[in-house]
Amino acid sequence: MQVRSYILFVILGSALVTFIPRVLPLMFLSKVEIPEWGEKWLNQIPVAVMSALLAQELLITNHKVFVFDNVIKLIAALPTFIVAVKTKNLLITVVVGILSMMLLRFIY
């Protein structure tokens, strides 16, 4: 199999564009002393992002907030959330979420 030079450049460029935004902040922040309040603030970012993603998926339909259109998703989210809090295991949480949705769609 022959690789054309422009395809190789696209692959290398894509790798570079993916690599740089991940490495530069790491290199910069490894040399900077972050104050305790800054670390506490940064620790909240994953929770905030996940909350925004979940709220969008569970509550918004066609760019409008509809709680009653997403009842099945909300019901499936309850056992998934409980398992996530109790186990803190991503694989088990995903499996419970998938099984909950599968069961609810089978019933309704």
mmCIF file of C-alpha atoms in Angstrom:
data_model
loop_
_atom_site.group_PDB
_atom_site.id
_atom_site.type_symbol
_atom_site.label_atom_id
_atom_site.label_comp_id
_atom_site.label_asym_id
_atom_site.label_seq_id
_atom_site.Cartn_x
_atom_site.Cartn_y
_atom_site.Cartn_z
ATOM 1 C CA MET A 1 0.000 0.000 0.000
ATOM 2 C CA GLN A 2 1.371 3.354 -1.001
ATOM 3 C CA VAL A 3 0.788 6.411 1.189
ATOM 4 C CA ARG A 4 0.551 9.675 -0.684
ATOM 5 C CA SER A 5 2.552 12.513 0.784
ATOM 6 C CA TYR A 6 -0.424 14.817 1.352
ATOM 7 C CA ILE A 7 -2.239 12.091 3.312
ATOM 8 C CA LEU A 8 0.855 11.615 5.466
ATOM 9 C CA PHE A 9 1.018 15.388 6.069
ATOM 10 C CA VAL A 10 -2.675 15.453 7.017
ATOM 11 C CA ILE A 11 -2.141 12.626 9.511
ATOM 12 C CA LEU A 12 0.967 14.251 10.999
ATOM 13 C CA GLY A 13 -0.743 17.656 11.127
ATOM 14 C CA SER A 14 -3.771 16.172 12.852
ATOM 15 C CA ALA A 15 -1.523 14.457 15.381
ATOM 16 C CA LEU A 16 0.308 17.721 16.040
ATOM 17 C CA VAL A 17 -2.910 19.719 16.413
ATOM 18 C CA THR A 18 -4.181 17.108 18.871
ATOM 19 C CA PHE A 19 -0.898 16.870 20.777
ATOM 20 C CA ILE A 20 -0.110 20.580 21.269
ATOM 21 C CA PRO A 21 -3.255 21.650 23.196
ATOM 22 C CA ARG A 22 -2.750 18.725 25.565
ATOM 23 C CA VAL A 23 0.972 19.123 26.195
ATOM 24 C CA LEU A 24 1.425 22.910 26.347
ATOM 25 C CA PRO A 25 -0.873 23.473 29.351
ATOM 26 C CA LEU A 26 0.745 20.510 31.107
ATOM 27 C CA MET A 27 4.227 21.900 30.494
ATOM 28 C CA PHE A 28 3.181 25.373 31.614
ATOM 29 C CA LEU A 29 1.234 24.313 34.706
ATOM 30 C CA SER A 30 3.922 21.887 35.891
ATOM 31 C CA LYS A 31 6.238 24.858 36.490
ATOM 32 C CA VAL A 32 3.646 27.123 38.108
ATOM 33 C CA GLU A 33 2.561 26.873 41.738
ATOM 34 C CA ILE A 34 -1.232 26.976 41.772
ATOM 35 C CA PRO A 35 -2.728 28.352 44.998
ATOM 36 C CA GLU A 36 -5.014 26.115 47.045
ATOM 37 C CA TRP A 37 -8.132 28.080 46.066
ATOM 38 C CA GLY A 38 -7.182 27.639 42.403
ATOM 39 C CA GLU A 39 -6.829 23.885 42.791
ATOM 40 C CA LYS A 40 -10.218 23.679 44.520
ATOM 41 C CA TRP A 41 -11.766 25.682 41.688
ATOM 42 C CA LEU A 42 -10.137 23.497 39.012
ATOM 43 C CA ASN A 43 -11.387 20.348 40.759
ATOM 44 C CA GLN A 44 -14.975 21.522 40.209
ATOM 45 C CA ILE A 45 -14.674 21.833 36.428
ATOM 46 C CA PRO A 46 -15.350 18.137 35.600
ATOM 47 C CA VAL A 47 -18.483 18.174 37.780
ATOM 48 C CA ALA A 48 -19.727 21.368 36.133
ATOM 49 C CA VAL A 49 -19.112 20.054 32.626
ATOM 50 C CA MET A 50 -20.803 16.722 33.373
ATOM 51 C CA SER A 51 -23.781 18.511 34.948
ATOM 52 C CA ALA A 52 -24.209 20.701 31.878
ATOM 53 C CA LEU A 53 -24.029 17.714 29.536
ATOM 54 C CA LEU A 54 -26.512 15.707 31.600
ATOM 55 C CA ALA A 55 -28.966 18.577 31.950
ATOM 56 C CA GLN A 56 -28.872 19.169 28.210
ATOM 57 C CA GLU A 57 -29.462 15.496 27.422
ATOM 58 C CA LEU A 58 -32.153 14.881 30.037
ATOM 59 C CA LEU A 59 -34.174 18.081 29.887
ATOM 60 C CA ILE A 60 -33.861 19.703 26.455
ATOM 61 C CA THR A 61 -35.754 18.612 23.339
ATOM 62 C CA ASN A 62 -35.700 20.651 20.114
ATOM 63 C CA HIS A 63 -33.956 23.567 21.841
ATOM 64 C CA LYS A 64 -36.702 23.845 24.482
ATOM 65 C CA VAL A 65 -36.924 22.558 28.038
ATOM 66 C CA PHE A 66 -39.429 19.707 28.174
ATOM 67 C CA VAL A 67 -39.346 17.611 31.307
ATOM 68 C CA PHE A 68 -42.330 15.466 30.367
ATOM 69 C CA ASP A 69 -40.954 14.493 26.943
ATOM 70 C CA ASN A 70 -37.906 12.938 28.564
ATOM 71 C CA VAL A 71 -39.519 10.975 31.389
ATOM 72 C CA ILE A 72 -37.924 7.696 30.310
ATOM 73 C CA LYS A 73 -34.468 9.286 30.298
ATOM 74 C CA LEU A 74 -35.087 10.847 33.705
ATOM 75 C CA ILE A 75 -36.253 7.534 35.179
ATOM 76 C CA ALA A 76 -33.244 5.712 33.697
ATOM 77 C CA ALA A 77 -30.934 8.395 35.078
ATOM 78 C CA LEU A 78 -31.977 7.697 38.678
ATOM 79 C CA PRO A 79 -30.503 4.187 39.078
ATOM 80 C CA THR A 80 -27.550 5.220 36.938
ATOM 81 C CA PHE A 81 -26.818 8.172 39.211
ATOM 82 C CA ILE A 82 -27.173 6.042 42.347
ATOM 83 C CA VAL A 83 -24.775 3.418 40.974
ATOM 84 C CA ALA A 84 -22.308 6.131 39.930
ATOM 85 C CA VAL A 85 -22.297 7.668 43.404
ATOM 86 C CA LYS A 86 -22.062 4.324 45.221
ATOM 87 C CA THR A 87 -19.485 2.525 43.054
ATOM 88 C CA LYS A 88 -17.557 5.368 41.357
ATOM 89 C CA ASN A 89 -16.967 2.823 38.578
ATOM 90 C CA LEU A 90 -17.514 4.137 35.052
ATOM 91 C CA LEU A 91 -18.012 0.730 33.429
ATOM 92 C CA ILE A 92 -20.685 -0.375 35.902
ATOM 93 C CA THR A 93 -22.393 3.018 35.650
ATOM 94 C CA VAL A 94 -22.543 2.865 31.849
ATOM 95 C CA VAL A 95 -23.862 -0.708 31.915
ATOM 96 C CA VAL A 96 -26.585 0.237 34.428
ATOM 97 C CA GLY A 97 -27.554 3.242 32.290
ATOM 98 C CA ILE A 98 -27.772 1.163 29.124
ATOM 99 C CA LEU A 99 -29.740 -1.603 30.836
ATOM 100 C CA SER A 100 -32.105 0.937 32.426
ATOM 101 C CA MET A 101 -32.865 2.550 29.067
ATOM 102 C CA MET A 102 -33.224 -0.846 27.412
ATOM 103 C CA LEU A 103 -35.668 -2.064 30.045
ATOM 104 C CA LEU A 104 -37.727 1.130 30.026
ATOM 105 C CA ARG A 105 -37.948 1.187 26.225
ATOM 106 C CA PHE A 106 -39.010 -2.456 26.261
ATOM 107 C CA ILE A 107 -41.760 -1.707 28.802
ATOM 108 C CA TYR A 108 -43.005 1.522 27.169
#
